[in-house]
Every structure is written in structure tokens, then in C-alpha cells.
Coordinates of C-alpha atoms and ligand atoms in Angstrom, one line a residue:
X1497 CA 0.0 0.0 0.0
X1498 CA 2.7 2.5 1.0
X1499 CA 4.3 1.8 -2.5
X1500 CA 1.4 3.6 -4.1
X1501 CA 2.0 6.6 -1.9
X1502 CA 5.8 6.6 -2.5
X1503 CA 5.1 6.6 -6.2
X1504 CA 2.9 9.6 -6.0
X1505 CA 5.4 11.4 -3.8
X1506 CA 8.1 11.0 -6.4
X1507 CA 6.0 12.8 -9.1
X1508 CA 7.0 16.3 -10.3
X1509 CA 3.4 17.4 -10.3
X1510 CA 0.3 16.1 -8.4
X1511 CA -3.0 15.5 -10.2
X1512 CA -6.3 16.0 -8.4
X1513 CA -6.6 12.3 -8.1
X1514 CA -3.1 12.1 -6.5
X1515 CA -4.0 14.8 -4.0
X1516 CA -7.2 13.0 -3.0
X1517 CA -5.2 9.8 -2.5
X1518 CA -2.7 11.7 -0.3
X1519 CA -5.5 13.1 1.8
X1520 CA -6.9 9.6 2.3
X1521 CA -3.6 8.1 3.5
X1522 CA -3.7 6.0 6.7
X1523 CA -1.5 6.3 9.7
X1524 CA 1.4 4.5 8.3
X1525 CA 1.2 6.0 4.8
X1526 CA 0.9 9.6 6.0
X1527 CA 4.3 9.3 7.7
X1528 CA 5.9 9.1 4.2
X1529 CA 4.0 12.3 3.2
X1530 CA 5.0 14.1 6.4
X1531 CA 8.7 13.1 6.0
X1532 CA 8.8 14.3 2.4
X1533 CA 7.2 17.6 3.3
X1534 CA 9.8 18.2 6.0
X1535 CA 12.6 17.4 3.6
X1536 CA 11.2 19.9 1.0
X1537 CA 10.9 22.5 3.7
X1538 CA 14.5 22.0 4.8
X1539 CA 15.7 22.3 1.3
X1540 CA 13.7 25.3 0.1
X1541 CA 12.9 27.5 3.1
X1542 CA 15.1 26.1 5.8
X1543 CA 14.1 24.7 9.2
X1544 CA 13.2 28.1 10.5
X1545 CA 10.0 29.5 11.9
X1546 CA 9.1 33.2 11.8
X1547 CA 6.9 35.0 14.2
X1548 CA 4.1 37.4 13.4
X1549 CA 2.7 39.0 16.5
X1550 CA -1.1 38.8 16.1
X1551 CA -3.1 41.8 17.2
X1552 CA -6.9 41.1 17.1
X1553 CA -7.8 44.7 17.7
X1554 CA -11.6 44.6 17.2
X1555 CA -14.4 42.1 16.9
X1556 CA -16.8 44.6 15.3
X1557 CA -17.8 43.1 12.0
X1558 CA -20.3 44.1 9.3
X1559 CA -20.5 40.6 7.8
X1560 CA -22.4 37.5 8.6
X1561 CA -20.3 34.5 7.6
X1562 CA -22.2 31.5 8.8
X1563 CA -19.3 29.9 10.6
X1564 CA -17.9 32.8 12.6
X1565 CA -18.6 33.5 16.2
X1566 CA -18.2 37.3 15.8
X1567 CA -20.5 37.7 12.8
X1568 CA -22.7 40.8 13.0
X1569 CA -25.8 38.7 13.6
X1570 CA -24.5 37.3 16.9
X1571 CA -26.0 39.6 19.5
X1572 CA -24.4 37.8 22.4
X1573 CA -20.9 39.1 21.7
X1574 CA -19.5 41.9 23.8
X1575 CA -18.0 44.1 21.0
X1576 CA -14.7 45.8 21.6
X1577 CA -12.3 48.1 19.8
X1578 CA -8.8 48.5 21.3
X1579 CA -7.4 52.0 21.5
X1580 CA -4.7 53.2 19.1
X1581 CA -2.3 53.5 22.0
X1582 CA -2.8 49.9 23.0
X1583 CA -2.4 48.7 19.5
X1584 CA 0.9 50.6 19.1
X1585 CA 2.0 49.3 22.5
X1586 CA 1.5 45.8 21.1
X1587 CA 3.5 46.7 18.0
X1588 CA 6.3 48.0 20.3
X1589 CA 6.1 44.8 22.3
X1590 CA 6.6 42.7 19.1
X1591 CA 9.5 44.9 18.0
X1592 CA 11.2 44.9 21.4
X1593 CA 10.9 41.1 21.5
X1594 CA 12.4 40.7 18.1
X1595 CA 9.3 39.3 16.4
X1596 CA 10.1 40.9 13.1
X1597 CA 6.5 41.3 12.1
X1598 CA 3.0 41.9 13.3
X1599 CA -0.4 41.0 11.9
X1600 CA -3.4 43.4 12.3
X1601 CA -6.7 41.5 12.2
X1602 CA -10.2 42.4 13.0
X1603 CA -13.8 42.0 11.9
X1604 CA -14.5 43.5 8.5
X1605 CA -15.4 47.2 8.1
X1606 CA -15.3 49.4 5.0
X1607 CA -16.3 52.8 6.4
X1608 CA -14.1 55.8 5.8
X1609 CA -13.3 56.3 9.5
X1610 CA -11.9 52.7 9.7
X1611 CA -9.9 53.0 6.5
X1612 CA -8.2 56.2 7.7
X1613 CA -7.6 54.9 11.1
X1614 CA -5.8 51.9 9.7
X1615 CA -3.7 54.1 7.5
X1616 CA -2.6 56.2 10.4
X1617 CA -1.8 53.1 12.5
X1618 CA 0.3 51.7 9.8
X1619 CA 2.3 54.9 9.5
X1620 CA 2.8 55.1 13.3
X1621 CA 3.8 51.5 13.6
X1622 CA 6.6 52.0 11.1
X1623 CA 7.6 55.3 12.9
X1624 CA 7.9 53.8 16.4
X1625 CA 10.0 50.8 15.1
X1626 CA 12.5 52.8 13.0
X1627 CA 10.7 51.5 9.8
X1628 CA 11.7 48.0 10.8
X1629 CA 8.6 46.1 11.8
X1630 CA 7.1 44.0 9.0
X1631 CA 3.3 44.4 8.7
X1632 CA 0.7 41.9 7.5
X1633 CA -2.9 42.9 7.5
X1634 CA -6.0 40.8 7.5
X1635 CA -8.9 43.1 7.3
X1636 CA -11.1 41.5 4.7
X1637 CA -12.5 42.7 1.4
X1638 CA -11.8 46.3 0.6
X1639 CA -11.7 48.4 -2.6
X1640 CA -8.5 48.5 -4.7
X1641 CA -8.0 52.2 -3.6
X1642 CA -8.1 51.2 0.1
X1643 CA -5.6 48.4 -0.5
X1644 CA -3.3 50.8 -2.3
X1645 CA -3.6 53.4 0.5
X1646 CA -2.7 50.8 3.1
X1647 CA 0.2 49.5 1.0
X1648 CA 1.6 53.0 0.7
X1649 CA 1.3 53.4 4.4
X1650 CA 3.5 50.5 5.1
X1651 CA 1.7 47.2 4.9
X1652 CA 3.4 44.7 2.6
X1653 CA 1.6 41.4 3.2
X1654 CA -2.2 40.7 3.1
X1655 CA -4.1 37.6 4.3
X1656 CA -7.5 37.0 2.7
X1657 CA -8.7 33.5 2.9
X1658 CA -10.9 32.4 0.1
X1659 CA -12.5 30.0 2.7
X1660 CA -13.4 27.6 -0.1
X1661 CA -12.4 27.8 -3.7
X1662 CA -15.6 26.0 -4.7
X1663 CA -18.4 28.5 -5.4
X1664 CA -21.2 26.1 -4.4
X1665 CA -19.6 25.3 -1.0
X1666 CA -18.7 29.0 -0.5
X1667 CA -22.4 29.8 -0.6
X1668 CA -23.3 27.0 1.8
X1669 CA -21.1 28.8 4.4
X1670 CA -22.0 32.4 3.5
X1671 CA -25.2 34.2 2.8
X1672 CA -25.8 34.7 -0.9
X1673 CA -25.8 38.4 -1.2
X1674 CA -23.8 41.4 -2.3
X1675 CA -21.8 41.6 1.0
X1676 CA -20.6 38.0 0.6
X1677 CA -20.1 37.6 -3.1
X1678 CA -17.6 35.0 -4.2
X1679 CA -16.4 36.8 -7.3
X1680 CA -15.8 40.0 -5.3
X1681 CA -13.6 38.0 -3.0
X1682 CA -11.7 36.6 -5.9
X1683 CA -11.3 40.1 -7.4
X1684 CA -10.0 41.3 -4.1
X1685 CA -7.2 38.7 -4.2
X1686 CA -6.3 39.7 -7.7
X1687 CA -6.2 43.4 -6.7
X1688 CA -3.9 42.6 -3.8
X1689 CA -1.5 40.7 -6.0
X1690 CA -1.5 43.4 -8.6
X1691 CA -0.8 46.2 -6.1
X1692 CA 2.3 44.4 -5.0
X1693 CA 1.4 42.8 -1.7
X1694 CA 2.7 39.4 -0.8
X1695 CA -0.6 37.8 -1.0
X1696 CA -1.9 35.1 1.3
X1697 CA -5.1 33.1 1.2
X1698 CA -6.4 29.9 2.7
X1699 CA -9.4 27.7 3.5
X1700 CA -11.0 26.1 6.5
X1701 CA -10.7 22.3 6.6
X1702 CA -13.4 19.9 7.7
X1703 CA -16.4 22.1 6.9
X1704 CA -19.8 20.5 6.7
X1705 CA -20.5 19.5 3.0
X1706 CA -16.8 19.6 2.2
X1707 CA -15.3 16.7 0.3
X1708 CA -11.7 15.5 -0.4
X1709 CA -12.2 16.7 -4.0
X1710 CA -13.0 20.2 -2.7
X1711 CA -9.8 20.2 -0.7
X1712 CA -7.8 19.0 -3.6
X1713 CA -9.2 21.8 -5.7
X1714 CA -8.3 24.3 -3.0
X1715 CA -4.7 23.3 -3.2
X1716 CA -4.7 23.4 -7.0
X1717 CA -6.3 26.9 -6.7
X1718 CA -3.4 28.2 -4.5
X1719 CA -1.0 26.9 -7.1
X1720 CA -2.9 28.3 -10.1
X1721 CA -3.2 31.7 -8.3
X1722 CA 0.5 31.5 -7.4
X1723 CA 0.0 32.7 -3.8
X1724 CA 3.0 33.7 -1.6
X1725 CA 1.5 32.6 1.7
X1726 CA -1.2 30.2 2.9
X1727 CA -2.9 30.0 6.2
X1728 CA -5.4 27.2 6.6
X1729 CA -6.8 25.6 9.7
X1730 CA -9.5 23.3 10.9
X1731 CA -13.1 24.5 11.0
X1732 CA -14.2 24.5 14.6
X1733 CA -17.9 24.9 15.2
X1734 CA -19.4 27.8 17.3
X1735 CA -22.7 27.2 19.0
X1736 CA -24.1 30.7 18.1
X1737 CA -23.7 30.4 14.3
X1738 CA -26.0 29.1 11.6
X1739 CA -23.5 26.5 10.5
X1740 CA -23.8 24.9 14.0
X1741 CA -27.0 23.3 12.8
X1742 CA -25.0 21.0 10.5
X1743 CA -22.6 19.8 13.2
X1744 CA -23.7 16.2 12.8
X1745 CA -22.1 16.2 9.4
X1746 CA -18.7 17.0 10.8
X1747 CA -15.7 14.8 11.1
X1748 CA -14.5 14.3 14.7
X1749 CA -12.1 17.1 15.7
X1750 CA -9.0 14.8 15.7
X1751 CA -9.7 13.9 12.0
X1752 CA -10.1 17.5 11.0
X1753 CA -6.8 18.1 12.7
X1754 CA -5.0 15.2 10.8
X1755 CA -6.6 16.4 7.6
X1756 CA -5.2 19.9 8.2
X1757 CA -1.7 18.5 8.7
X1758 CA -2.0 16.5 5.5
X1759 CA -3.1 19.6 3.6
X1760 CA -0.1 21.5 4.9
X1761 CA 2.3 18.7 4.0
X1762 CA 0.9 18.3 0.4
X1763 CA 1.0 22.1 -0.1
X1764 CA 4.6 22.3 1.0
X1765 CA 5.5 19.7 -1.6
X1766 CA 3.5 21.5 -4.3
X1767 CA 4.6 25.0 -3.5
X1768 CA 8.1 24.6 -2.1
X1769 CA 9.1 28.2 -1.4
X1770 CA 5.9 29.8 0.0
X1771 CA 5.2 30.7 3.6
X1772 CA 2.7 28.4 5.3
X1773 CA 1.2 29.4 8.7
X1774 CA 0.5 27.0 11.5
X1775 CA -3.0 28.2 12.3
X1776 CA -4.1 29.1 15.8
X1777 CA -7.1 26.9 15.4
X1778 CA -4.8 23.8 15.4
X1779 CA -3.9 24.7 19.0
X1780 CA -7.5 24.7 20.0
X1781 CA -7.6 21.0 19.2
X1782 CA -4.2 19.9 20.3
X1783 CA -2.0 22.0 22.8
X1784 CA 1.0 21.4 20.6
X1785 CA -1.0 21.4 17.3
X1786 CA 1.0 24.3 15.8
X1787 CA 4.3 22.6 16.5
X1788 CA 3.1 19.5 14.8
X1789 CA 2.3 21.6 11.7
X1790 CA 5.8 23.0 11.8
X1791 CA 7.2 19.5 11.6
X1792 CA 5.2 18.8 8.4
X1793 CA 5.9 22.0 6.4
X1794 CA 4.5 25.1 8.1
X1795 CA 7.1 27.9 8.8
X1796 CA 5.0 30.8 10.3
X1797 CA 3.5 31.1 13.7
X1798 CA 1.3 34.0 14.9
X1799 CA 1.7 34.4 18.7
X1800 CA -1.3 36.3 20.1
X1801 CA -0.1 39.7 21.5
X1802 CA -3.6 41.2 21.8
X1803 CA -4.0 42.8 25.3
X1804 CA -5.4 40.0 27.4
X1805 CA -8.6 41.7 28.6
X1806 CA -10.0 41.6 25.1
X1807 CA -9.0 38.1 24.1
X1808 CA -12.1 36.2 25.3
X1809 CA -14.3 38.4 23.1
X1810 CA -12.5 37.5 19.9
X1811 CA -13.9 34.0 19.6
X1812 CA -14.3 33.1 16.0
X1813 CA -14.7 29.6 17.3
X1814 CA -15.1 28.1 20.7
X1815 CA -12.2 26.7 22.8
X1816 CA -9.8 29.3 21.6
X1817 CA -6.4 28.9 23.2
X1818 CA -4.4 31.3 25.3
X1819 CA -7.2 33.7 26.0
X1820 CA -6.1 34.3 29.5
X1821 CA -2.4 34.2 29.0
X1822 CA -0.2 37.2 28.9
X1823 CA 1.9 37.8 25.7
X1824 CA 5.1 37.2 27.7
X1825 CA 4.1 33.8 28.8
X1826 CA 3.1 32.9 25.3
X1827 CA 6.5 33.9 24.0
X1828 CA 8.5 31.9 26.4
X1829 CA 6.6 28.7 26.2
X1830 CA 6.5 29.0 22.4
X1831 CA 10.2 29.3 21.9
X1832 CA 10.8 26.1 23.9
X1833 CA 8.1 24.2 22.0
X1834 CA 9.3 25.3 18.5
X1835 CA 12.8 24.1 19.5
X1836 CA 11.4 20.7 20.2
X1837 CA 9.9 20.5 16.7
X1838 CA 13.4 21.0 15.3
X1839 CA 13.1 24.6 14.0
X1840 CA 15.1 27.7 14.8
X1841 CA 13.3 31.0 15.2
X1842 CA 13.9 33.8 12.7
X1843 CA 14.2 36.5 15.3
X1844 CA 14.2 40.1 14.1
X1845 CA 13.7 39.0 10.4
X1846 CA 10.7 39.7 8.2
X1847 CA 10.8 36.2 6.9
X1848 CA 9.3 36.9 3.5
X1849 CA 8.5 34.0 1.4
X1850 CA 11.3 33.3 -1.2
X1851 CA 8.4 32.6 -3.6
X1852 CA 7.6 36.3 -3.7
X1853 CA 11.0 37.3 -5.0
X1854 CA 11.1 34.3 -7.4
X1855 CA 7.6 35.2 -8.6
X1856 CA 8.5 38.8 -9.2
X1857 CA 11.5 37.7 -11.3
X1858 CA 9.3 35.5 -13.5
X1859 CA 6.7 38.2 -13.8
X1860 CA 9.3 40.5 -15.2
X1861 CA 10.2 37.9 -17.8
X1862 CA 6.6 37.7 -18.8
X1863 CA 6.2 41.4 -19.5
Ligands
SAH41 N1 -12.6 39.5 9.0 C1 -11.4 39.1 8.4 C2 -10.4 38.6 9.4 C3 -10.9 37.9 10.6 S1 -11.5 36.3 10.4 C4 -11.8 38.1 7.3 O1 -12.8 37.4 7.4 O2 -10.9 37.9 6.4 C5 -10.1 35.3 10.0 C6 -10.3 33.9 9.6 O3 -10.9 33.2 10.7 C7 -11.3 33.7 8.5 O4 -10.7 33.9 7.3 C8 -11.8 32.3 8.8 O5 -11.2 31.4 7.9 C9 -11.4 32.0 10.2 N2 -12.6 31.5 11.0 C10 -13.7 32.2 11.2 N3 -14.6 31.3 11.9 C11 -13.9 30.2 12.1 C12 -14.3 28.9 12.7 N4 -15.5 28.8 13.2 N5 -13.4 27.9 12.7 C13 -12.2 28.1 12.1 N6 -11.8 29.2 11.5 C14 -12.7 30.3 11.5
SF4_42 FE1 -16.5 39.0 10.0 FE2 -14.3 37.8 9.2 FE3 -15.9 36.6 10.9 FE4 -16.7 36.9 8.4 S1 -15.0 35.6 9.1 S2 -18.0 37.3 10.2 S3 -15.8 38.8 7.9 S4 -14.7 38.4 11.2

């Protein structure tokens, strides 16, 4: 049986059928996949993990994604918006602790006040760190003008998960209306890439109605889109969301977890020089879930540096880890755990994906 998997792993390019077979591997077979992914990681991006200090600065959101605990329709959430001073303090914390980069993430808002506030925060974050902190933003779908404004203010990486690259499945997990339009989301990704951002996307794994074929298509979508970064994690149900009604269709959490590790490993082999994040949701299932992802191809980790008082209100899913832990504690325990997975930490480095530079070179040839 393992011969069949070894044969696939030797191929230059995986077909959809190959990917499905890799996703269906048993306990013994998947060790081959994981070992190969770690080899590829070592050769192309090195056994090094980079930090992105994650600042979840507000849970106010104008959208109603069916899976998410902070959707506008959930009236049982205490809404918060951290002050600019606190956000900048968190940026300073990341800089002083040699994190290299931060991620700004929040619910989605497109109003003018929000757009200008982010622009100012980006400029100030650069100023207080001698221009050195790397900034990734994850603030949802915006107009091309807004993306440009934020790029010019200092952001250089953007994360916008496609959530599912299959349109039909996309509309099973989102309302079908102008605010949640699949083609608009795709266009946003193209805009980001065109503007010059290192562009990241991703999906949730183990969604109700999702098949192995959907997941194989997601990986092929990342490849066709030529993304620089991917962040994908297990879907974790939240009681106060519409998707919770379909919980009986779900795989057990441990299986969603293993499936996520397989997705990461296959992607590392398919896209050797990109950045792949070990999603926080992995840690909600297994305390050392992110470290396990690092062993099978991931190279980015996003320690939560949001001020502790607000953490419990940013629950996209239930059982979120570290909500009562200070940033300091997280940093220390994390370093030790990453060491055990065999990686060094890229302290003080931006840790851009080599793929971005390689892609730019090929783009130039294509002009
Ligand atoms: N509002 C922004 C950023 C915050 S949400 C946006 O939507 O892009 C960040 C990510 O959290 C989403 O892309 C989604 O993939 C993930 N997420 C939301 N609810 C989740 C859940 N129940 N389980 C796992 N991941 C979830
Ligand atoms: Fe809002 Fe993002 Fe949650 Fe959708 S996933 S409801 S846009 S925070």
C-alpha cells in the first residue's frame, strides 16, 4: 500500500486524483507524506519558523459569515475596539521582543473612519519601530483604492482566505448576497497581488459539506493563483452560528486536525518556497498542534499579542487557546516548543516567502 504513496510522492506534479489519495492516507502512509514535506521545507525555506505577533484589535464586523462567532448577527458578543495606544504598544512589544513582524486582524469594516484609522496606525507602527517592523494585514475585502492606501502606508503582506475555492460550497457557508459575493472576494485577491502585496489566502478544513475533492481543488487553486502565503486551519464549530445546525455532518475534531496536517504537507511539496502558517485553530484541538504543523511543512506562527482583557471576546470559534495568558508567557513557552519541533526562530527577520522574489522575477520575464 505504501508503495502507491511513495510513487505519488516521487512525481513532479500532483494531479487532483493524486492529492485525493494523499488526503486519504492511513496512519502508516501519512508518515511518508510528512517526512517528504519536512525534507522539502528544509531544502527550500530552511528549518526556521518566523513570528508574526497577532493583534486582534476589534471584533466589530459588518458581515455575517455562517461559521464565525463574531458575525454581525451574533447579538451575544461583547463588542470591543482596542485603542490606538494599546495597538501601538503591542507593536512595540513585538519589536522589542524581536518578532520581526505583526499582523493586524479584526472584523470587516469598510467605512471611511476605519480606513483612515488603519492608514494612520500603519504609518505610526513604522515610525515607532524605525521603519523596521514587517506588517501583514488581514482586514477582509476592501476596494482597490483602500488596498493601495494601506500598502503605501507600510503594509506589505495581506491575508484574505478564500475560505473555499468551490463556489457552491462557498455559498453554503456564507449568505448569498452582495456583501458575501464569491467573485468580489476573488477580485480582491487579484487586486492585492497586482498592487504588490505578498498575497496570502487559505481555507477552512473539515467544513460541513466539504469533500476531499473540494480540498484537492483548493490546493490546486493556491497553485494556479501563485500565492505567496497560505494560512489554513481546521473548521471549529461555534454554537451561536447558523453552521452549527450542521454539526452532525462534521468529522471528529481529531480527524479535522490530521486532515489539516495533510493539507499543509501536500501544499509544502506542491509550492516549495511559499510561507505556510501554523493556524491558531490547530492549537484549539491539540495544545502542541501548531508545533506538529511546523514539523510537516509550516514555517510561520502567529503568537497572540492582543491585550489579554479583550481576548475572550475575539472568539471566531469556541475553545480558543491562550485567551487568559499574557503575551510574555506565550513567547517563552512557544520558543521552547518550537525548539522541540526542530526549527530555529527567525528573530528580528521579516521572513518573507522566497516565492515572492522568485515570482517577481518570472513576472518580469513575462512582460
Ligand atoms: N474579518 C477578516 C479577518 C478575521 S476572520 C476576514 O474574514 O478575512 C479570520 C479567519 O478566521 C477567517 O478567514 C476564517 O477562515 C477563520 N474563521 C472564522 N470562523 C472560524 C471557525 N468557526 N473555525 C475556524 N476558523 C474560523
Ligand atoms: Fe466577520 Fe471575518 Fe468573521 Fe466573516 S470571518 S464574520 S468577515 S470576522
